[in-house]
Coordinates of C-alpha atoms in Angstrom, one line a residue:
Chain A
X790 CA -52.2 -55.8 -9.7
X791 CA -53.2 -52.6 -11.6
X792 CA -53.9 -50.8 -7.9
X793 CA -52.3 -47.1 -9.0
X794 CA -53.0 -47.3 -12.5
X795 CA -56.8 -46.0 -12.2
X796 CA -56.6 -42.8 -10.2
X797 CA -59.6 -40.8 -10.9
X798 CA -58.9 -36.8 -11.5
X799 CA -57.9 -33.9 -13.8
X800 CA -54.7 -33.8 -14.1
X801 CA -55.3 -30.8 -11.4
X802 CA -56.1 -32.7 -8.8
X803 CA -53.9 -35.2 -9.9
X804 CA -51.1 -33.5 -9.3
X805 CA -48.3 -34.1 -6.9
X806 CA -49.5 -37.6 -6.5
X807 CA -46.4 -40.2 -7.0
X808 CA -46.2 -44.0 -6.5
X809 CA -42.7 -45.8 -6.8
X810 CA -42.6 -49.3 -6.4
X811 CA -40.7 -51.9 -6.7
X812 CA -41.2 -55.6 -7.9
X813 CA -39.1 -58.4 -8.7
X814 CA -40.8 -60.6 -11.5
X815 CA -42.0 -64.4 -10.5
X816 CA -39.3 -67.0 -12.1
X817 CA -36.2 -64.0 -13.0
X818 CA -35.2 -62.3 -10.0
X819 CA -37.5 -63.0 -6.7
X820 CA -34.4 -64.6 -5.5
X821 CA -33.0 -62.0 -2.6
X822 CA -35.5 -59.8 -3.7
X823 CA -37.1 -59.7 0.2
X824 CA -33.9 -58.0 1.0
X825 CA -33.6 -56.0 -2.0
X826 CA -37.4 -54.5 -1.3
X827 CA -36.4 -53.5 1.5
X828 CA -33.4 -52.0 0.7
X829 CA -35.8 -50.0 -1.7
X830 CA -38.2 -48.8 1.2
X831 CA -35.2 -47.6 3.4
X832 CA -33.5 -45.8 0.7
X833 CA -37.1 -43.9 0.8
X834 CA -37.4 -43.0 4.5
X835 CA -34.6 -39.9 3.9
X836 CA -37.3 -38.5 1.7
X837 CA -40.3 -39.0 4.4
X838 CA -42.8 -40.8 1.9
X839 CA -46.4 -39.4 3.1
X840 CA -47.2 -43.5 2.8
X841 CA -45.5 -46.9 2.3
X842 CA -47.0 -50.6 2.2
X843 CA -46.6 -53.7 1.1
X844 CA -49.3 -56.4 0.8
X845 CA -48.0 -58.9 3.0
X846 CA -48.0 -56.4 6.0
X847 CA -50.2 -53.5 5.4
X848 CA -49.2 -49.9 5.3
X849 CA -47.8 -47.2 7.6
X850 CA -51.5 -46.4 8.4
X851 CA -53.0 -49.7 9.8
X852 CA -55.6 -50.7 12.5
X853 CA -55.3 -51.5 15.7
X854 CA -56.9 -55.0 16.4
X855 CA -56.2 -54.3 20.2
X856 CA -58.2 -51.5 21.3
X857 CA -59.2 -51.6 25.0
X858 CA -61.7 -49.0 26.8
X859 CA -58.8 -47.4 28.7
X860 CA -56.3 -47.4 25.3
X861 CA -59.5 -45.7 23.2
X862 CA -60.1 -43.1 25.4
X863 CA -57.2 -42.1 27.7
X864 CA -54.4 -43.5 25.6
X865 CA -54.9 -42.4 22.3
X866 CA -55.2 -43.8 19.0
X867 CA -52.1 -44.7 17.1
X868 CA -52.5 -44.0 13.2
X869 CA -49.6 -45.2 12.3
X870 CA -46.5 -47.5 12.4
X871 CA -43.1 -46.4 12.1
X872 CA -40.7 -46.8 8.7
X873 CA -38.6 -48.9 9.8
X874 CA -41.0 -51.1 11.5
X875 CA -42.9 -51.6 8.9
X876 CA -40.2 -52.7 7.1
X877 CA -38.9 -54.8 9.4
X878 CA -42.2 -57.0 9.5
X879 CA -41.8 -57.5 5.9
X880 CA -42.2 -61.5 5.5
X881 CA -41.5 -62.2 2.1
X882 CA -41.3 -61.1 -1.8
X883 CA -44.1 -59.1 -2.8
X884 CA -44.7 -55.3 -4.3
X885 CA -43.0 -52.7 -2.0
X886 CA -44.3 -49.2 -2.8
X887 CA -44.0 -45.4 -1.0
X888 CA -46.2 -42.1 -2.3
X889 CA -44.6 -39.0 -2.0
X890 CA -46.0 -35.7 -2.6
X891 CA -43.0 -34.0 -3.9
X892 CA -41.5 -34.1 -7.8
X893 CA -38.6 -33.1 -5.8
X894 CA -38.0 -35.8 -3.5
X895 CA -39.5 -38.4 -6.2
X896 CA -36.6 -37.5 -7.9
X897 CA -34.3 -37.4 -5.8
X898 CA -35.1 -40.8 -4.6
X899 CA -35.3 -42.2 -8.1
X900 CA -31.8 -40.9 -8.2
X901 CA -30.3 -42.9 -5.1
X902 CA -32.3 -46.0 -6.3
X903 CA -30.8 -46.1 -9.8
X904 CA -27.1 -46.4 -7.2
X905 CA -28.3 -48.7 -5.8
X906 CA -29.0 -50.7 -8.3
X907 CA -31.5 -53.7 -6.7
X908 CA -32.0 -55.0 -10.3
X909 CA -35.7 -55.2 -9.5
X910 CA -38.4 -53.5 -11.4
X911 CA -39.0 -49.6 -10.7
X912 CA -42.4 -48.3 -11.6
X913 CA -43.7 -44.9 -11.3
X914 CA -47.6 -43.9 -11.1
X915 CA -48.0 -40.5 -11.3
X916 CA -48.9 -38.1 -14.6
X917 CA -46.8 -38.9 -17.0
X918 CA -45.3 -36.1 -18.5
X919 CA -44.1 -35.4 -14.5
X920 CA -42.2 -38.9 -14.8
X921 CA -40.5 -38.3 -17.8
X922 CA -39.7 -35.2 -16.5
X923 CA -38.2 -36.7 -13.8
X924 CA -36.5 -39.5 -16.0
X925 CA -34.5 -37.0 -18.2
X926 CA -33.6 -35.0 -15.0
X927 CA -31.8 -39.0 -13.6
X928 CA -30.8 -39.6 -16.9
X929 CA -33.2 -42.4 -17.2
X930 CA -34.4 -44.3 -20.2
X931 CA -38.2 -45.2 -19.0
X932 CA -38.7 -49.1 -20.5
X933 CA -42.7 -49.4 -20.7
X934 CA -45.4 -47.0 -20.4
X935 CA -48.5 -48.2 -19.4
X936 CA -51.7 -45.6 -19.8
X937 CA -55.5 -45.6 -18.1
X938 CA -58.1 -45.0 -20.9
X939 CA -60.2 -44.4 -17.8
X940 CA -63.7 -45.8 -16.8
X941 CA -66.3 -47.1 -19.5
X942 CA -69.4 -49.3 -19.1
X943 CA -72.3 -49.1 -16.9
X944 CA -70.5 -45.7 -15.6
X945 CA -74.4 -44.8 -13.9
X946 CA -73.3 -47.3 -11.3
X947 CA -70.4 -44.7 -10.1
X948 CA -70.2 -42.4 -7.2
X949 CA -70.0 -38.5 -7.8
X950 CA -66.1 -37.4 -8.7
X951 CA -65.0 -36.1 -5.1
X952 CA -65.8 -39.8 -3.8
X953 CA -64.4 -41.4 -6.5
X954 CA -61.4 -39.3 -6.6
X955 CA -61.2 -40.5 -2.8
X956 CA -62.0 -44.5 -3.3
X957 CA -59.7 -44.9 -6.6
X958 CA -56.5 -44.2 -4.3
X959 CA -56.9 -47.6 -3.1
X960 CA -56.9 -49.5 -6.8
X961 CA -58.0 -52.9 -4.8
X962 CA -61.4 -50.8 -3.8
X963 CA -60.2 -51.2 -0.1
X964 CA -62.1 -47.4 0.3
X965 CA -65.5 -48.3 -0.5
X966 CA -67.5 -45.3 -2.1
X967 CA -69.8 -45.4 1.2
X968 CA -66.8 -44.7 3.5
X969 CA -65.5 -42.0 1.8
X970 CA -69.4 -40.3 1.8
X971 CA -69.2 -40.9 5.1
X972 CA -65.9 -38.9 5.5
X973 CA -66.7 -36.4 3.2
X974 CA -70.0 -35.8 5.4
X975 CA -68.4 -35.9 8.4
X976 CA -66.0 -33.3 7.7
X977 CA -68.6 -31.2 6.0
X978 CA -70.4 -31.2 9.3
X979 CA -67.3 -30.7 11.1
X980 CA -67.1 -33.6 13.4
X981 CA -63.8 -35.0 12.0
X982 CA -61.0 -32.8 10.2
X983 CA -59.3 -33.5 7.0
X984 CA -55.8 -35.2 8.0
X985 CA -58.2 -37.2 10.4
X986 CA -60.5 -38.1 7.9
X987 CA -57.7 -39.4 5.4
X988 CA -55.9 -41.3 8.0
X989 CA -59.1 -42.7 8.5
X990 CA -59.4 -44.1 5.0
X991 CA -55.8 -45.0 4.8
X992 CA -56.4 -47.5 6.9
X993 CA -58.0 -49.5 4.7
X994 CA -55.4 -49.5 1.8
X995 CA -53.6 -52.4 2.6
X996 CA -50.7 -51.5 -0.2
X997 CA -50.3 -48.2 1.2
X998 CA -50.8 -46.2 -2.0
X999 CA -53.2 -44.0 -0.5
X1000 CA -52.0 -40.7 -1.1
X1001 CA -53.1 -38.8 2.4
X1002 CA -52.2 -35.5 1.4
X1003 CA -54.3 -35.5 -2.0
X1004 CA -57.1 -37.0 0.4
X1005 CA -57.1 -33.4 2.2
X1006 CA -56.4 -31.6 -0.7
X1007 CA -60.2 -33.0 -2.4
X1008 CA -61.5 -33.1 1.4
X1009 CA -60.6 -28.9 2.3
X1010 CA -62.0 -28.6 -1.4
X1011 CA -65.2 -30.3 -0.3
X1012 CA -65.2 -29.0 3.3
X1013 CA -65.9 -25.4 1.3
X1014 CA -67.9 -26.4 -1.2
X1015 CA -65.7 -26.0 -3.9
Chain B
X123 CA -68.0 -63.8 6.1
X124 CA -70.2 -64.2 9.3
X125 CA -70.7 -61.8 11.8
X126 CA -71.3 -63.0 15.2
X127 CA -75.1 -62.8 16.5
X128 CA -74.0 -63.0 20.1
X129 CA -71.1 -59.7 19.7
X130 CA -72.4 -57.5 17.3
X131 CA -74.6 -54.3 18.8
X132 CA -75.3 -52.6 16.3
X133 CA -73.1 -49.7 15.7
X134 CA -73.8 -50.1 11.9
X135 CA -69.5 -49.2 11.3
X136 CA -68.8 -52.1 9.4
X137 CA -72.2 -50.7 6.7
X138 CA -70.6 -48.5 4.9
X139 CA -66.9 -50.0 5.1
X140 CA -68.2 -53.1 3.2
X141 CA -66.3 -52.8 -0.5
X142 CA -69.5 -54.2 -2.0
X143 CA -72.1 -52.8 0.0
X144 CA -73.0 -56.5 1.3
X145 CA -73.3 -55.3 5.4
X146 CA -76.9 -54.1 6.5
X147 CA -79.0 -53.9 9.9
X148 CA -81.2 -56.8 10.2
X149 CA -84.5 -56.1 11.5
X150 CA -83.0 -57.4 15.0
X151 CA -81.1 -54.1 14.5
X152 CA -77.7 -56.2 14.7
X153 CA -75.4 -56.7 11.5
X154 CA -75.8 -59.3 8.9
X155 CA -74.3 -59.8 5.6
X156 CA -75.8 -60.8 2.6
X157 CA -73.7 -63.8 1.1
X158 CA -74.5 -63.2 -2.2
X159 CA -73.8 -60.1 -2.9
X160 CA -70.3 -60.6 -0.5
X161 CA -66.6 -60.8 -2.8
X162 CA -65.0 -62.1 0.9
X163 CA -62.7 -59.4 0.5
X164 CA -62.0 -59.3 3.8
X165 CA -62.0 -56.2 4.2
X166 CA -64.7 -55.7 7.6
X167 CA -62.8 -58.4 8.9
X168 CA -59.2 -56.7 8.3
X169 CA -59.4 -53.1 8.3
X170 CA -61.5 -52.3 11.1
X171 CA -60.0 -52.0 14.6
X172 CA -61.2 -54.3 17.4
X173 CA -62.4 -52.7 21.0
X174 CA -62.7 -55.4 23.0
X175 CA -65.7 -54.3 24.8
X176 CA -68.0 -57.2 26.2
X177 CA -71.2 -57.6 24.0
X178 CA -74.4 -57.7 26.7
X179 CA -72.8 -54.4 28.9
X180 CA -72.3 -52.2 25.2
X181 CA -75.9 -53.7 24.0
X182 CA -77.5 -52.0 27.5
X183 CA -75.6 -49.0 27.1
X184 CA -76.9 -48.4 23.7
X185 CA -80.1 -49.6 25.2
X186 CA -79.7 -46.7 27.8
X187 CA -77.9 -43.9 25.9
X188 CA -80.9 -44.5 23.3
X189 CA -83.9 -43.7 25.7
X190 CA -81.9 -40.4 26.7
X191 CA -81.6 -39.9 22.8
X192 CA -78.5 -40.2 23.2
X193 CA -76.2 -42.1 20.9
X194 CA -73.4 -44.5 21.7
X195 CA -70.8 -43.6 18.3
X196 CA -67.3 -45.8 18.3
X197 CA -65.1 -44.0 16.0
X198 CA -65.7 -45.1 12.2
X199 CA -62.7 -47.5 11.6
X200 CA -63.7 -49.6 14.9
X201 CA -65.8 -52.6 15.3
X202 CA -66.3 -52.3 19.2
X203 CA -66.7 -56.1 20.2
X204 CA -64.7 -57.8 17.3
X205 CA -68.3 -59.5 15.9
X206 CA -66.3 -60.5 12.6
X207 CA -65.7 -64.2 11.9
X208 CA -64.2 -65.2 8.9
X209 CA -65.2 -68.4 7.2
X210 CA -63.4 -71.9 5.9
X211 CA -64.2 -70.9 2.1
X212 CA -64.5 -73.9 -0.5
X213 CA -64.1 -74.0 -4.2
X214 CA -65.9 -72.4 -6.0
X215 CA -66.7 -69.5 -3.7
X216 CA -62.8 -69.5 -2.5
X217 CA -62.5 -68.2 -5.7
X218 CA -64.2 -64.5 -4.9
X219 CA -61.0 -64.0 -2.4
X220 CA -58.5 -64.6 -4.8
X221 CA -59.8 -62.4 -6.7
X222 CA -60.8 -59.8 -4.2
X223 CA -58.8 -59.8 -1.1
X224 CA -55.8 -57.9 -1.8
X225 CA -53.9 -59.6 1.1
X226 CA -54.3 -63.2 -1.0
X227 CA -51.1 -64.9 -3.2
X228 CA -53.6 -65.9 -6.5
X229 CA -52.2 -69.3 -7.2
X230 CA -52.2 -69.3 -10.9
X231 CA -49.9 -65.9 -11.4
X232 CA -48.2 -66.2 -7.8
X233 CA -48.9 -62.4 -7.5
X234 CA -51.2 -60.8 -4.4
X235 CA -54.8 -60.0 -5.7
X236 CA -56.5 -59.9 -8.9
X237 CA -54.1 -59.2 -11.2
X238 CA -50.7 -59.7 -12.7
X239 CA -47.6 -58.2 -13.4
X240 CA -48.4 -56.8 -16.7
X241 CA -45.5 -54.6 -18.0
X242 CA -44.8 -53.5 -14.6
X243 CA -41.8 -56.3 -14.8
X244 CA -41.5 -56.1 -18.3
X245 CA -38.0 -55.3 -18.1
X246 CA -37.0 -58.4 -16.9
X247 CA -39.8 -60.7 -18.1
X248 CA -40.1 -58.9 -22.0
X249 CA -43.5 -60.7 -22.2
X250 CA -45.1 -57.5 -23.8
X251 CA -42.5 -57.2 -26.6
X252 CA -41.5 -54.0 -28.9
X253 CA -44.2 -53.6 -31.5
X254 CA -46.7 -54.7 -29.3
X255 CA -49.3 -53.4 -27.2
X256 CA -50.9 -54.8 -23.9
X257 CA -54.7 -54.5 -23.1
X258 CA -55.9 -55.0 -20.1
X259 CA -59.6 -54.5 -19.4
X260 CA -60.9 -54.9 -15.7
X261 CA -64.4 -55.9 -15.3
X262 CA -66.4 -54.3 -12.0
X263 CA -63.6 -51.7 -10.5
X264 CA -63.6 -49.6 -9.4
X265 CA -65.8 -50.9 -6.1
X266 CA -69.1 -52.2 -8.4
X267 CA -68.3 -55.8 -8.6
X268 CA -69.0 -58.4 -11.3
X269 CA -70.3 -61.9 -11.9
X270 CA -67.6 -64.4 -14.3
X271 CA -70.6 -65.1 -16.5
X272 CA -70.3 -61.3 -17.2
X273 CA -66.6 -61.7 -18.2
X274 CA -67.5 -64.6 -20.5
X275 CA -69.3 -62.6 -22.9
X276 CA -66.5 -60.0 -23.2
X277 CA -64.0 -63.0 -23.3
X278 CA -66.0 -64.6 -25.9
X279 CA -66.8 -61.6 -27.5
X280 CA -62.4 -60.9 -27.8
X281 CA -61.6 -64.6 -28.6
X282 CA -64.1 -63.7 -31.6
X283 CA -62.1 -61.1 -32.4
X284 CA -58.8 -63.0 -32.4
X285 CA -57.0 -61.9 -29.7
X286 CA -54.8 -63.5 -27.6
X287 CA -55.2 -64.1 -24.0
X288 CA -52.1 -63.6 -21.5
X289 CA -51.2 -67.0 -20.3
X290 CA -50.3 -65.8 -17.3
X291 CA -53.7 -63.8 -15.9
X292 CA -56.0 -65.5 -13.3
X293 CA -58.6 -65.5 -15.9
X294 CA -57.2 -67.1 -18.8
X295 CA -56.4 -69.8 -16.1
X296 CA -59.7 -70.4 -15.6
X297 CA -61.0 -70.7 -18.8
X298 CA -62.7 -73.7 -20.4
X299 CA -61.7 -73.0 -24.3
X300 CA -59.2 -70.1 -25.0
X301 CA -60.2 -70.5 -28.6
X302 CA -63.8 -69.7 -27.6
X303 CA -62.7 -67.5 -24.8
X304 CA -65.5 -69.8 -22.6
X305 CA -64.7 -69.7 -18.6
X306 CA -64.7 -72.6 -16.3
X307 CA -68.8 -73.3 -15.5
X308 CA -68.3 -73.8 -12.1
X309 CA -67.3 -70.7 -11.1
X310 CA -69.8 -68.5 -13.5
X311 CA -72.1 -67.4 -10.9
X312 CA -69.3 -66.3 -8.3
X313 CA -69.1 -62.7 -7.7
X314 CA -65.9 -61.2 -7.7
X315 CA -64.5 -57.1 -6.9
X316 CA -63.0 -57.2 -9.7
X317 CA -61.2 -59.2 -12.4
X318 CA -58.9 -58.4 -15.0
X319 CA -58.7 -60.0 -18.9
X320 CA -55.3 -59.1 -20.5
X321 CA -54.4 -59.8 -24.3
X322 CA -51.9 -58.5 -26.4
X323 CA -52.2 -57.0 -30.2
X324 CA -50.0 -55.8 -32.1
X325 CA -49.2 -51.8 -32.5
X326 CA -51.1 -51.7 -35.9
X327 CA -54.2 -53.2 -34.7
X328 CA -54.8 -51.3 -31.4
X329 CA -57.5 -49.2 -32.9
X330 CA -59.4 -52.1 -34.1
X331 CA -59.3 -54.1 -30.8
X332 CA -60.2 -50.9 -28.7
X333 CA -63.1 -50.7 -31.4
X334 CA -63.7 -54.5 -29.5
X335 CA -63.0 -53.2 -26.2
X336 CA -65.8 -50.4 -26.9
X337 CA -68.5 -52.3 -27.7
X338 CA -67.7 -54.8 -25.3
X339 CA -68.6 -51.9 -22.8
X340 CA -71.5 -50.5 -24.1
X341 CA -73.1 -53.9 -23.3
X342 CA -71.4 -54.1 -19.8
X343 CA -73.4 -54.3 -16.5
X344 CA -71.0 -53.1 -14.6
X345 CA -67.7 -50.8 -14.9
X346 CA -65.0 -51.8 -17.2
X347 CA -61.2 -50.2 -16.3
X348 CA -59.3 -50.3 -19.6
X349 CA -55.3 -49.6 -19.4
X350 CA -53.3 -50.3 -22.1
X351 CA -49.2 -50.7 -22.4
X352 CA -46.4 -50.5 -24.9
X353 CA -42.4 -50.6 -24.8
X354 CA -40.7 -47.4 -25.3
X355 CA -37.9 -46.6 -28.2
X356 CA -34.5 -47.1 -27.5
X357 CA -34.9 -43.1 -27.0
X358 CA -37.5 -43.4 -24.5
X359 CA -40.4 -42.6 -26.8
X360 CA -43.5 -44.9 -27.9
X361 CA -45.7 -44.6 -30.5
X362 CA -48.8 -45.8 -28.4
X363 CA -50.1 -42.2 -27.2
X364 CA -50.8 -40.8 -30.7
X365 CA -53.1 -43.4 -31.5
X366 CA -55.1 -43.5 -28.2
X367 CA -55.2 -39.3 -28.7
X368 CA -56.3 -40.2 -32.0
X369 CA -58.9 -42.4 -30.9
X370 CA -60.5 -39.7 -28.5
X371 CA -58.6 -40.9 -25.0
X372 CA -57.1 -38.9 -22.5
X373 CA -53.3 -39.6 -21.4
X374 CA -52.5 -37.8 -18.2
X375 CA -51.8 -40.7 -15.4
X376 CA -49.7 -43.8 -16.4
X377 CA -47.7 -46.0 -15.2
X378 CA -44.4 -46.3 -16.2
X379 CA -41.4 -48.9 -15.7
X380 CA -37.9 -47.2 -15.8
X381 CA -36.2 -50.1 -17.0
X382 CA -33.7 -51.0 -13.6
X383 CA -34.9 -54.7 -13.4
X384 CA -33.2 -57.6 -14.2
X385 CA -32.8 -61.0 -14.6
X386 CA -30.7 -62.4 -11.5
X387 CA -32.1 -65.9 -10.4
X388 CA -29.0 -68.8 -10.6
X389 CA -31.1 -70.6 -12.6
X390 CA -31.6 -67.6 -15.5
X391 CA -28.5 -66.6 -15.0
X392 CA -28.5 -64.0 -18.2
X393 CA -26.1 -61.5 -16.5
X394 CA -28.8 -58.9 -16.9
X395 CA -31.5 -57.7 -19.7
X396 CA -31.7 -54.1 -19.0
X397 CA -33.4 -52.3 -21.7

């Protein structure tokens, strides 16, 4: 699972874009580690991550496999689950990751994580001369760096850089490129705003590292032709 | 994947949605998918909502709505009559979901999807260890695709170069000859969204196996994602991003593990390995 390791961006628009997570590794510490992710994902809820997920469950954004007429169009939809449900559906082991939006609160949850001490693996995704910002700031000694040397090959076979910068927040390719033209368009045209638009795509990261607030920030760049 | 002749009317959602690009309108004007070119990602059959309308009453309301020219348009995210049926998959083409469906525990590595844990658990596992460097090269992300007789030549092309493959990577498990860096023939002409080759060199030789890496991907097909990963200093500092700066690559986004994990099962019973 390299899923946040190949964000497409400047480091612009890659700004303000963090992924913690947290992972115990297979044959040294998955034991207790169910309880111990979600000790990790309720530590975060103080510091309202913009998304959270974990494989086994889906994210905070997720369908709704039981849509009626009178639900659709007198109810409402719902676009998302709550924290702490979410976390109480948790089955099992697995990655457990939130996105915040916020250096700020990245740290500051970093901080209360390092208390707790879960003895499972921390990760951050984000630029990384923000993270090791962040680590001197905790007093953290960061392990292992792992860097993306980007996209090579047939790169012809690629969709233009607002899609892509849309379709690489899901690094399991959950946001196909056609979606996100299609919600690019549609909000272009008008017939679906921004937040809609990103919930929409959301959805379909099962991980729940889709960053919805850069999703606006490249869709109100598009919207104006920017 | 199927999708069901008798509920599917047409609302073309699921086209678009499709990872691969695999979902069409049939010249019945319903949805079919095209099996080849599918990964069984899952992703129609997960992601989309389900209206439960009933299939014959929506098909004359489009039928309707269409001689007004007017159009009948479920939001984008919902499949209105819940046409999706997943199928019982066989070996070799259960072998696409493994490696595609994000949801899916991959046997061999016991981790969901593609991919492993690299040095995202290196704190507690140490496979990547100081002085080294981890390469991991993904074949078809993002959202292309790519056939496993595409990843043999890069594997054969790296076992030529003397690398050495992660034991414990879904791809190396399927390999016929590490040595040779051949893959399993029975599963050469499945189609995968992706699939990720990891090896390991050492610190010295990086530049000469991204040298490999390169001109593995001037001959590629489809898109190749390359990340690569080394421990830090006992002062938090690595060598590894002079050499890629050196070597022309950009270092903005990384991924990087702080070093809180440890080892805690009864049976390891180390009493912690924090670095």
């Amino acid at each position: 699972m390299t899923n946040t390791l190949h964000r497409f961006g400047t480091p612009d628009t890659l700004n303000n874009d963090f992924i913690v997570f947290a992972m115990a590794a297979k044959g040294f510490n998955e034991q207790g580690a169910l309880d111990k992710a979600k000790a990790f994902l309720r530590a975060a809820i103080k510091y309202q991550p913009i998304n959270m997920g974990n494989a086994l469950v889906n994210s905070l954004y997720r369908p709704e496999k039981d849509l009626t007429f009178i639900k659709l169009y007198f109810v409402g939809r719902q676009q998302k689950t709550t924290y702490e449900k979410l976390i109480d559906e948790i089955p099992g082991p697995g990655s457990a990751a939130v996105v915040f939006d916020d250096p700020n609160k990245v740290k500051n949850f970093v901080r209360d994580v390092k208390q707790l001490d879960l003895g499972l693996s921390i990760n951050i995704s984000a630029l990384v001369d923000d993270v090791r910002n962040i680590c001197g700031e905790v007093e953290i000694t960061p392990h292992a760096v792992e860097y993306t040397l980007g996209f090579h090959g047939d790169t012809s076979r690629l969709p233009e850089r607002d899609t892509l910068s849309l379709t690489t927040m899901c690094g399991h390719g959950m946001v196909s490129a056609n979606f996100a033209k299609k919600m690019i368009d549609r909000v272009k045209e008008g017939r679906m705003d921004p937040q809609e638009a990103a919930c929409c795509m959301a959805k379909f990261c099962v991980c729940g590292v889709f960053n919805t607030t850069r999703a606006m920030r490249v869709l109100n760049r598009v919207k104006k032709g920017q | 994947m199927k999708i069901s002749k008798e509920r599917c009317v047409g609302c073309a959602n699921c086209v678009p949605i499709c990872s691969v690009g695999a979902i069409y309108i049939g010249d019945d004007g319903l949805a079919e998918i095209n099996t080849e070119t599918c990964v069984e990602c899952h992703n129609c059959y997960r992601s989309l909502s389900f209206e439960h309308l009933q299939p014959g009453l929506t098909r004359t309301i489009r039928r309707v709505l269409k001689k007004m020219s007017l159009r009948f348009q479920p939001d984008p995210d919902v499949c209105p009559t819940e046409a999706f049926i997943p199928d019982e998959l066989s070996w070799p083409r259960i072998v696409r979901r493994a490696f595609s469906d994000p949801m899916v525990t991959h046997e061999s590595t016991g981790v969901h999807g593609r991919g492993t844990e690299e040095v995202k658990t290196n704190d507690v596992s140490h496979r990547i260890k100081a002085g080294d460097v981890g390469v991991v090269i993904e074949f078809g992300r993002p959202g292309i695709g790519v056939y496993f007789r595409e990843v043999q030549k890069a594997t054969m092309a790296l076992a030529a170069a003397g690398v050495v493959f992660e034991e414990g990577n879904p791809v190396t498990q399927m390999m016929a000859d590490r040595a040779i860096g051949t893959i399993r023939e029975d599963v050469l002409d499945e189609k995968v969204l992706s699939c990720i080759v990891e090896v390991t060199v050492s610190l010295a030789d990086t530049a000469k196996a991204l040298q490999t890496v390169k001109q593995i991907c001037r001959a590629a097909e489809t898109v190749i994602s390359i990340g690569v990963s080394t421990v830090c200093n006992e002062d938090g500092s690595e060598p590894l991003r002079e050499i890629l700066e050196r070597e022309g690559y950009q270092t903005g986004w990384a991924k990087v593990n702080l070093g809180l994990g440890r080892a805690s099962n009864a049976s390891i019973s180390t009493g912690g390995t924090r670095s």
